[in-house]
PDB file of C-alpha atoms in Angstrom:
ATOM      1  CA  UNK Y 920     192.003  24.951 127.990  1.00  0.00           C
ATOM      2  CA  UNK Y 921     192.102  25.377 131.708  1.00  0.00           C
ATOM      3  CA  UNK Y 922     190.138  23.306 134.550  1.00  0.00           C
ATOM      4  CA  UNK Y 923     187.316  25.580 134.720  1.00  0.00           C
ATOM      5  CA  UNK Y 924     186.777  25.588 130.805  1.00  0.00           C
ATOM      6  CA  UNK Y 925     187.328  22.071 130.570  1.00  0.00           C
ATOM      7  CA  UNK Y 926     184.727  21.086 133.218  1.00  0.00           C
ATOM      8  CA  UNK Y 927     182.394  23.548 131.819  1.00  0.00           C
ATOM      9  CA  UNK Y 928     182.526  21.460 128.404  1.00  0.00           C
ATOM     10  CA  UNK Y 929     182.204  18.212 129.958  1.00  0.00           C
ATOM     11  CA  UNK Y 930     178.878  19.548 131.726  1.00  0.00           C
ATOM     12  CA  UNK Y 931     177.711  21.008 128.372  1.00  0.00           C
ATOM     13  CA  UNK Y 932     178.425  17.840 126.534  1.00  0.00           C
ATOM     14  CA  UNK Y 933     176.836  15.292 129.032  1.00  0.00           C
ATOM     15  CA  UNK Y 934     173.738  17.559 129.210  1.00  0.00           C
ATOM     16  CA  UNK Y 935     173.022  17.314 125.538  1.00  0.00           C
ATOM     17  CA  UNK Y 936     173.191  13.569 125.804  1.00  0.00           C
ATOM     18  CA  UNK Y 937     172.009  10.767 128.117  1.00  0.00           C
ATOM     19  CA  UNK Y 938     175.046   9.095 128.247  1.00  0.00           C
ATOM     20  CA  UNK Y 939     178.522   9.538 127.446  1.00  0.00           C
ATOM     21  CA  UNK Y 940     181.341   7.012 127.553  1.00  0.00           C
ATOM     22  CA  UNK Y 941     184.495   8.056 129.150  1.00  0.00           C
ATOM     23  CA  UNK Y 942     186.523   7.358 125.992  1.00  0.00           C
ATOM     24  CA  UNK Y 943     184.252   9.563 123.868  1.00  0.00           C
ATOM     25  CA  UNK Y 944     184.639  12.130 126.409  1.00  0.00           C
ATOM     26  CA  UNK Y 945     188.247  12.274 126.337  1.00  0.00           C
ATOM     27  CA  UNK Y 946     188.157  12.457 122.476  1.00  0.00           C
ATOM     28  CA  UNK Y 947     185.682  15.232 122.695  1.00  0.00           C
ATOM     29  CA  UNK Y 948     187.458  17.183 125.459  1.00  0.00           C
ATOM     30  CA  UNK Y 949     190.704  16.457 123.979  1.00  0.00           C
ATOM     31  CA  UNK Y 950     192.381  15.784 127.303  1.00  0.00           C
ATOM     32  CA  UNK Y 951     194.348  12.744 128.755  1.00  0.00           C
ATOM     33  CA  UNK Y 952     192.592   9.650 130.338  1.00  0.00           C
ATOM     34  CA  UNK Y 953     193.735  10.893 133.693  1.00  0.00           C
ATOM     35  CA  UNK Y 954     192.831  14.717 133.484  1.00  0.00           C
ATOM     36  CA  UNK Y 955     189.130  13.541 132.330  1.00  0.00           C
ATOM     37  CA  UNK Y 956     188.942  10.990 135.062  1.00  0.00           C
ATOM     38  CA  UNK Y 957     189.998  13.674 137.642  1.00  0.00           C
ATOM     39  CA  UNK Y 958     187.694  16.038 136.337  1.00  0.00           C
ATOM     40  CA  UNK Y 959     184.733  13.512 136.034  1.00  0.00           C
ATOM     41  CA  UNK Y 960     185.442  12.548 139.715  1.00  0.00           C
ATOM     42  CA  UNK Y 961     185.407  16.199 141.106  1.00  0.00           C
ATOM     43  CA  UNK Y 962     182.178  16.980 139.009  1.00  0.00           C
ATOM     44  CA  UNK Y 963     180.219  13.786 140.350  1.00  0.00           C
ATOM     45  CA  UNK Y 964     181.535  14.648 143.948  1.00  0.00           C
ATOM     46  CA  UNK Y 965     179.974  18.310 143.142  1.00  0.00           C
ATOM     47  CA  UNK Y 966     176.639  16.893 142.171  1.00  0.00           C
ATOM     48  CA  UNK Y 967     177.247  18.538 138.424  1.00  0.00           C
ATOM     49  CA  UNK Y 968     176.865  15.162 136.624  1.00  0.00           C
ATOM     50  CA  UNK Y 969     176.244  11.690 137.818  1.00  0.00           C
ATOM     51  CA  UNK Y 970     179.169   8.827 137.239  1.00  0.00           C
ATOM     52  CA  UNK Y 971     177.961   5.543 136.199  1.00  0.00           C
ATOM     53  CA  UNK Y 972     179.906   2.280 135.093  1.00  0.00           C
ATOM     54  CA  UNK Y 973     181.767   3.464 131.565  1.00  0.00           C
ATOM     55  CA  UNK Y 974     180.656   6.985 131.490  1.00  0.00           C
ATOM     56  CA  UNK Y 975     178.589   9.905 132.881  1.00  0.00           C
ATOM     57  CA  UNK Y 976     174.960  10.693 132.954  1.00  0.00           C
ATOM     58  CA  UNK Y 977     173.459  14.138 133.492  1.00  0.00           C
ATOM     59  CA  UNK Y 978     171.782  14.871 136.497  1.00  0.00           C
ATOM     60  CA  UNK Y 979     168.590  15.543 134.639  1.00  0.00           C
ATOM     61  CA  UNK Y 980     168.179  13.119 131.711  1.00  0.00           C
ATOM     62  CA  UNK Y 981     166.735  14.205 128.452  1.00  0.00           C
ATOM     63  CA  UNK Y 982     163.874  11.976 128.635  1.00  0.00           C
ATOM     64  CA  UNK Y 983     162.921  13.418 132.073  1.00  0.00           C
ATOM     65  CA  UNK Y 984     163.840  17.252 130.872  1.00  0.00           C
ATOM     66  CA  UNK Y 985     160.023  17.925 130.391  1.00  0.00           C
ATOM     67  CA  UNK Y 986     159.034  16.590 133.580  1.00  0.00           C
ATOM     68  CA  UNK Y 987     158.942  18.884 136.512  1.00  0.00           C
ATOM     69  CA  UNK Y 988     162.258  18.179 138.734  1.00  0.00           C
ATOM     70  CA  UNK Y 989     162.132  17.318 142.234  1.00  0.00           C
ATOM     71  CA  UNK Y 990     162.894  19.744 144.753  1.00  0.00           C
ATOM     72  CA  UNK Y 991     163.734  20.235 148.527  1.00  0.00           C
ATOM     73  CA  UNK Y 992     160.474  21.090 150.587  1.00  0.00           C
ATOM     74  CA  UNK Y 993     162.284  24.250 151.885  1.00  0.00           C
ATOM     75  CA  UNK Y 994     162.739  25.345 148.334  1.00  0.00           C
ATOM     76  CA  UNK Y 995     158.944  24.261 147.321  1.00  0.00           C
ATOM     77  CA  UNK Y 996     157.899  25.938 149.900  1.00  0.00           C
ATOM     78  CA  UNK Y 997     159.396  29.571 149.204  1.00  0.00           C
ATOM     79  CA  UNK Y 998     158.153  29.118 145.930  1.00  0.00           C
ATOM     80  CA  UNK Y 999     154.565  29.142 147.115  1.00  0.00           C
ATOM     81  CA  UNK Y1000     154.994  32.218 149.225  1.00  0.00           C
ATOM     82  CA  UNK Y1001     153.720  35.047 147.253  1.00  0.00           C
ATOM     83  CA  UNK Y1002     153.647  32.576 144.215  1.00  0.00           C
ATOM     84  CA  UNK Y1003     151.885  34.942 141.535  1.00  0.00           C
ATOM     85  CA  UNK Y1004     153.868  38.316 142.646  1.00  0.00           C
ATOM     86  CA  UNK Y1005     156.868  36.299 142.107  1.00  0.00           C
ATOM     87  CA  UNK Y1006     155.617  35.255 138.588  1.00  0.00           C
ATOM     88  CA  UNK Y1007     154.915  38.721 138.171  1.00  0.00           C
ATOM     89  CA  UNK Y1008     158.349  39.565 139.048  1.00  0.00           C
ATOM     90  CA  UNK Y1009     159.892  37.029 136.878  1.00  0.00           C
ATOM     91  CA  UNK Y1010     158.252  38.360 133.672  1.00  0.00           C
ATOM     92  CA  UNK Y1011     159.263  41.894 134.507  1.00  0.00           C
ATOM     93  CA  UNK Y1012     162.695  40.763 134.988  1.00  0.00           C
ATOM     94  CA  UNK Y1013     162.845  38.432 132.131  1.00  0.00           C
ATOM     95  CA  UNK Y1014     161.431  41.169 129.963  1.00  0.00           C
ATOM     96  CA  UNK Y1015     164.998  43.190 131.038  1.00  0.00           C
ATOM     97  CA  UNK Y1016     167.104  40.604 129.165  1.00  0.00           C
ATOM     98  CA  UNK Y1017     168.444  41.445 125.743  1.00  0.00           C
ATOM     99  CA  UNK Y1018     169.856  39.325 122.819  1.00  0.00           C
ATOM    100  CA  UNK Y1019     173.420  38.520 123.330  1.00  0.00           C
ATOM    101  CA  UNK Y1020     173.393  39.603 127.066  1.00  0.00           C
ATOM    102  CA  UNK Y1021     175.748  37.754 129.436  1.00  0.00           C
ATOM    103  CA  UNK Y1022     174.251  37.881 132.908  1.00  0.00           C
ATOM    104  CA  UNK Y1023     173.858  36.307 136.204  1.00  0.00           C
ATOM    105  CA  UNK Y1024     171.349  34.755 137.948  1.00  0.00           C
ATOM    106  CA  UNK Y1025     171.379  34.311 141.781  1.00  0.00           C
ATOM    107  CA  UNK Y1026     169.809  31.361 143.483  1.00  0.00           C
ATOM    108  CA  UNK Y1027     166.680  32.823 145.081  1.00  0.00           C
ATOM    109  CA  UNK Y1028     163.396  31.379 144.490  1.00  0.00           C
ATOM    110  CA  UNK Y1029     162.441  34.718 142.939  1.00  0.00           C
ATOM    111  CA  UNK Y1030     165.084  34.683 140.510  1.00  0.00           C
ATOM    112  CA  UNK Y1031     164.243  31.055 139.799  1.00  0.00           C
ATOM    113  CA  UNK Y1032     160.826  32.253 138.320  1.00  0.00           C
ATOM    114  CA  UNK Y1033     162.210  34.267 135.449  1.00  0.00           C
ATOM    115  CA  UNK Y1034     164.065  31.719 133.887  1.00  0.00           C
ATOM    116  CA  UNK Y1035     160.874  30.403 132.023  1.00  0.00           C
ATOM    117  CA  UNK Y1036     160.324  34.037 130.670  1.00  0.00           C
ATOM    118  CA  UNK Y1037     163.365  34.938 129.267  1.00  0.00           C
ATOM    119  CA  UNK Y1038     162.653  35.013 125.555  1.00  0.00           C
ATOM    120  CA  UNK Y1039     166.073  36.889 124.196  1.00  0.00           C
ATOM    121  CA  UNK Y1040     168.373  35.137 121.780  1.00  0.00           C
ATOM    122  CA  UNK Y1041     172.119  34.128 122.070  1.00  0.00           C
ATOM    123  CA  UNK Y1042     172.084  34.806 126.206  1.00  0.00           C
ATOM    124  CA  UNK Y1043     174.832  33.397 128.281  1.00  0.00           C
ATOM    125  CA  UNK Y1044     173.940  32.990 131.735  1.00  0.00           C
ATOM    126  CA  UNK Y1045     176.425  31.998 134.782  1.00  0.00           C
ATOM    127  CA  UNK Y1046     174.164  31.067 138.165  1.00  0.00           C
ATOM    128  CA  UNK Y1047     175.038  29.775 141.497  1.00  0.00           C
ATOM    129  CA  UNK Y1048     171.734  28.046 141.649  1.00  0.00           C
ATOM    130  CA  UNK Y1049     171.587  24.394 141.515  1.00  0.00           C
ATOM    131  CA  UNK Y1050     167.798  24.061 140.394  1.00  0.00           C
ATOM    132  CA  UNK Y1051     168.321  27.570 138.336  1.00  0.00           C
ATOM    133  CA  UNK Y1052     171.158  25.465 136.310  1.00  0.00           C
ATOM    134  CA  UNK Y1053     168.721  22.741 135.722  1.00  0.00           C
ATOM    135  CA  UNK Y1054     166.087  25.035 134.266  1.00  0.00           C
ATOM    136  CA  UNK Y1055     168.516  27.163 132.475  1.00  0.00           C
ATOM    137  CA  UNK Y1056     169.830  23.953 130.799  1.00  0.00           C
ATOM    138  CA  UNK Y1057     166.290  22.991 130.019  1.00  0.00           C
ATOM    139  CA  UNK Y1058     165.753  26.066 128.283  1.00  0.00           C
ATOM    140  CA  UNK Y1059     168.902  26.160 125.965  1.00  0.00           C
ATOM    141  CA  UNK Y1060     170.720  28.862 127.067  1.00  0.00           C
ATOM    142  CA  UNK Y1061     174.629  29.155 126.866  1.00  0.00           C
ATOM    143  CA  UNK Y1062     175.095  28.192 130.462  1.00  0.00           C
ATOM    144  CA  UNK Y1063     178.249  28.422 133.017  1.00  0.00           C
ATOM    145  CA  UNK Y1064     177.770  27.071 136.586  1.00  0.00           C
ATOM    146  CA  UNK Y1065     180.134  28.060 139.645  1.00  0.00           C
ATOM    147  CA  UNK Y1066     182.242  24.873 140.757  1.00  0.00           C
ATOM    148  CA  UNK Y1067     181.546  24.007 144.560  1.00  0.00           C
ATOM    149  CA  UNK Y1068     179.641  21.857 146.752  1.00  0.00           C
ATOM    150  CA  UNK Y1069     175.822  21.883 146.484  1.00  0.00           C
ATOM    151  CA  UNK Y1070     173.890  23.013 149.542  1.00  0.00           C
ATOM    152  CA  UNK Y1071     170.593  20.851 148.716  1.00  0.00           C
ATOM    153  CA  UNK Y1072     168.459  22.907 151.469  1.00  0.00           C
ATOM    154  CA  UNK Y1073     169.095  26.089 150.181  1.00  0.00           C
ATOM    155  CA  UNK Y1074     169.431  24.994 146.268  1.00  0.00           C
ATOM    156  CA  UNK Y1075     172.668  26.602 145.891  1.00  0.00           C
ATOM    157  CA  UNK Y1076     176.463  25.835 144.854  1.00  0.00           C
ATOM    158  CA  UNK Y1077     178.788  26.914 148.073  1.00  0.00           C
ATOM    159  CA  UNK Y1078     181.638  28.236 146.286  1.00  0.00           C
ATOM    160  CA  UNK Y1079     185.450  27.112 147.024  1.00  0.00           C
ATOM    161  CA  UNK Y1080     188.216  29.626 147.672  1.00  0.00           C
ATOM    162  CA  UNK Y1081     189.603  29.114 143.991  1.00  0.00           C
ATOM    163  CA  UNK Y1082     186.202  29.791 142.580  1.00  0.00           C
ATOM    164  CA  UNK Y1083     185.660  33.060 144.289  1.00  0.00           C
ATOM    165  CA  UNK Y1084     189.178  34.009 143.125  1.00  0.00           C
ATOM    166  CA  UNK Y1085     188.252  33.747 139.621  1.00  0.00           C
ATOM    167  CA  UNK Y1086     184.999  35.103 139.887  1.00  0.00           C
ATOM    168  CA  UNK Y1087     186.992  38.402 140.102  1.00  0.00           C
ATOM    169  CA  UNK Y1088     187.855  38.109 136.300  1.00  0.00           C
ATOM    170  CA  UNK Y1089     184.345  37.896 135.289  1.00  0.00           C
ATOM    171  CA  UNK Y1090     181.921  40.723 133.757  1.00  0.00           C
ATOM    172  CA  UNK Y1091     178.228  40.917 133.453  1.00  0.00           C
ATOM    173  CA  UNK Y1092     175.770  42.846 131.250  1.00  0.00           C
ATOM    174  CA  UNK Y1093     173.168  42.584 134.110  1.00  0.00           C
ATOM    175  CA  UNK Y1094     172.715  40.823 137.313  1.00  0.00           C
ATOM    176  CA  UNK Y1095     169.521  39.364 138.693  1.00  0.00           C
ATOM    177  CA  UNK Y1096     169.608  38.944 142.746  1.00  0.00           C
ATOM    178  CA  UNK Y1097     167.088  38.370 145.322  1.00  0.00           C
ATOM    179  CA  UNK Y1098     167.128  39.731 148.672  1.00  0.00           C
ATOM    180  CA  UNK Y1099     165.775  39.299 152.113  1.00  0.00           C
ATOM    181  CA  UNK Y1100     164.793  42.876 152.961  1.00  0.00           C
ATOM    182  CA  UNK Y1101     164.571  46.025 151.460  1.00  0.00           C
ATOM    183  CA  UNK Y1102     164.694  49.432 153.433  1.00  0.00           C
ATOM    184  CA  UNK Y1103     165.428  52.860 151.672  1.00  0.00           C
ATOM    185  CA  UNK Y1104     168.127  53.675 154.301  1.00  0.00           C
ATOM    186  CA  UNK Y1105     169.694  50.330 155.052  1.00  0.00           C
ATOM    187  CA  UNK Y1106     169.601  48.849 151.701  1.00  0.00           C
ATOM    188  CA  UNK Y1107     169.093  45.308 150.448  1.00  0.00           C
ATOM    189  CA  UNK Y1108     169.895  42.985 152.880  1.00  0.00           C
ATOM    190  CA  UNK Y1109     170.409  39.062 154.116  1.00  0.00           C
ATOM    191  CA  UNK Y1110     170.887  37.323 157.248  1.00  0.00           C
ATOM    192  CA  UNK Y1111     173.647  35.258 155.601  1.00  0.00           C
ATOM    193  CA  UNK Y1112     177.062  37.189 155.718  1.00  0.00           C
ATOM    194  CA  UNK Y1113     178.551  34.993 153.326  1.00  0.00           C
ATOM    195  CA  UNK Y1114     175.786  35.369 150.515  1.00  0.00           C
ATOM    196  CA  UNK Y1115     176.100  39.103 151.360  1.00  0.00           C
ATOM    197  CA  UNK Y1116     179.799  39.270 150.207  1.00  0.00           C
ATOM    198  CA  UNK Y1117     179.062  37.119 147.230  1.00  0.00           C
ATOM    199  CA  UNK Y1118     176.176  39.137 145.993  1.00  0.00           C
ATOM    200  CA  UNK Y1119     178.308  42.372 146.455  1.00  0.00           C
ATOM    201  CA  UNK Y1120     180.926  41.129 144.512  1.00  0.00           C
ATOM    202  CA  UNK Y1121     178.348  39.935 141.710  1.00  0.00           C
ATOM    203  CA  UNK Y1122     177.186  43.457 141.743  1.00  0.00           C
ATOM    204  CA  UNK Y1123     180.482  45.516 141.563  1.00  0.00           C
ATOM    205  CA  UNK Y1124     181.283  43.432 138.254  1.00  0.00           C
ATOM    206  CA  UNK Y1125     177.828  44.036 136.540  1.00  0.00           C
ATOM    207  CA  UNK Y1126     177.112  46.861 134.361  1.00  0.00           C
ATOM    208  CA  UNK Y1127     173.586  46.746 135.336  1.00  0.00           C
ATOM    209  CA  UNK Y1128     172.296  45.112 138.676  1.00  0.00           C
ATOM    210  CA  UNK Y1129     168.594  44.132 139.640  1.00  0.00           C
ATOM    211  CA  UNK Y1130     167.354  43.137 142.809  1.00  0.00           C
ATOM    212  CA  UNK Y1131     164.138  40.998 142.587  1.00  0.00           C
ATOM    213  CA  UNK Y1132     162.046  41.051 145.675  1.00  0.00           C
ATOM    214  CA  UNK Y1133     158.364  40.860 146.324  1.00  0.00           C
ATOM    215  CA  UNK Y1134     156.311  43.959 148.449  1.00  0.00           C
ATOM    216  CA  UNK Y1135     156.485  41.635 151.543  1.00  0.00           C
ATOM    217  CA  UNK Y1136     160.178  42.305 151.977  1.00  0.00           C
ATOM    218  CA  UNK Y1137     160.114  46.197 151.399  1.00  0.00           C
ATOM    219  CA  UNK Y1138     160.627  47.686 154.845  1.00  0.00           C
ATOM    220  CA  UNK Y1139     162.623  44.971 156.241  1.00  0.00           C
ATOM    221  CA  UNK Y1140     166.082  44.891 157.462  1.00  0.00           C
ATOM    222  CA  UNK Y1141     168.445  41.824 158.219  1.00  0.00           C
ATOM    223  CA  UNK Y1142     171.967  41.263 159.582  1.00  0.00           C
ATOM    224  CA  UNK Y1143     173.996  42.505 156.797  1.00  0.00           C
ATOM    225  CA  UNK Y1144     173.553  44.645 153.880  1.00  0.00           C
ATOM    226  CA  UNK Y1145     175.137  43.880 150.486  1.00  0.00           C
ATOM    227  CA  UNK Y1146     173.965  46.974 148.481  1.00  0.00           C
ATOM    228  CA  UNK Y1147     172.569  50.609 148.873  1.00  0.00           C
ATOM    229  CA  UNK Y1148     168.966  51.164 147.736  1.00  0.00           C
ATOM    230  CA  UNK Y1149     170.373  53.434 145.177  1.00  0.00           C
ATOM    231  CA  UNK Y1150     172.942  51.145 143.792  1.00  0.00           C
ATOM    232  CA  UNK Y1151     170.564  48.461 142.357  1.00  0.00           C
ATOM    233  CA  UNK Y1152     167.203  48.577 140.605  1.00  0.00           C
ATOM    234  CA  UNK Y1153     164.390  47.216 142.755  1.00  0.00           C
ATOM    235  CA  UNK Y1154     162.429  44.884 140.517  1.00  0.00           C
ATOM    236  CA  UNK Y1155     158.904  44.176 142.650  1.00  0.00           C
ATOM    237  CA  UNK Y1156     155.482  43.322 141.973  1.00  0.00           C
ATOM    238  CA  UNK Y1157     152.497  45.878 141.377  1.00  0.00           C
ATOM    239  CA  UNK Y1158     151.657  46.424 145.076  1.00  0.00           C
ATOM    240  CA  UNK Y1159     155.372  47.235 145.702  1.00  0.00           C
ATOM    241  CA  UNK Y1160     155.969  49.539 142.891  1.00  0.00           C
ATOM    242  CA  UNK Y1161     157.012  47.326 140.080  1.00  0.00           C
ATOM    243  CA  UNK Y1162     160.742  48.782 138.786  1.00  0.00           C
ATOM    244  CA  UNK Y1163     162.375  51.235 140.847  1.00  0.00           C
ATOM    245  CA  UNK Y1164     165.295  52.194 138.930  1.00  0.00           C
ATOM    246  CA  UNK Y1165     168.727  52.899 140.875  1.00  0.00           C
ATOM    247  CA  UNK Y1166     170.042  56.301 140.966  1.00  0.00           C
TER     248      UNK Y1166
END
């Protein structure tokens, strides 16, 4: 079991419990005490778990899993913008997910809205969204997150170099990403170059690609394009035309 697989197992185990003693973790993961302690320290620093005396706890406990989790004002504010449109888009996107799919969900506020509507079975989800991760775990999906450092303001996990390299070996049935701008000539764009590079990589490794954007983003261009208009399907609201399949 490599580091990534081991740490994903630790996250999965702790999310099923309110507390796991270190000794139990060593036994369940079947690794040395030194290795587990190193993994726990890394995951704690990344905000994936909470390290406490004698063991670890989940970021969101089972007792509070049915309550609304607190998100930064910047993310909450984005969710309030075009709120009904984002829910409409979320339902459309969720309907595209099929049983046994392996999908990637990006860290935008619009993609966050689709998680509650996914009803398909045996779905495996990878995400770079910290608050997406919490919702996905609550829904009981097979969940994987990318290791890195949490940017709380953006609600996303900033990837380290090793994770970016490891990502090259992944493949997805479908990818669902957000965007700042949609233009028929310039394509899907964002003002963040790093996000654009990451989005391009995800789209290249997905069999089907969907960009979620409400009608207010159509006709807008930002600093850098991460995909041409025909390279992914646009999922938008009824004002924007709902779903436009890629060419």
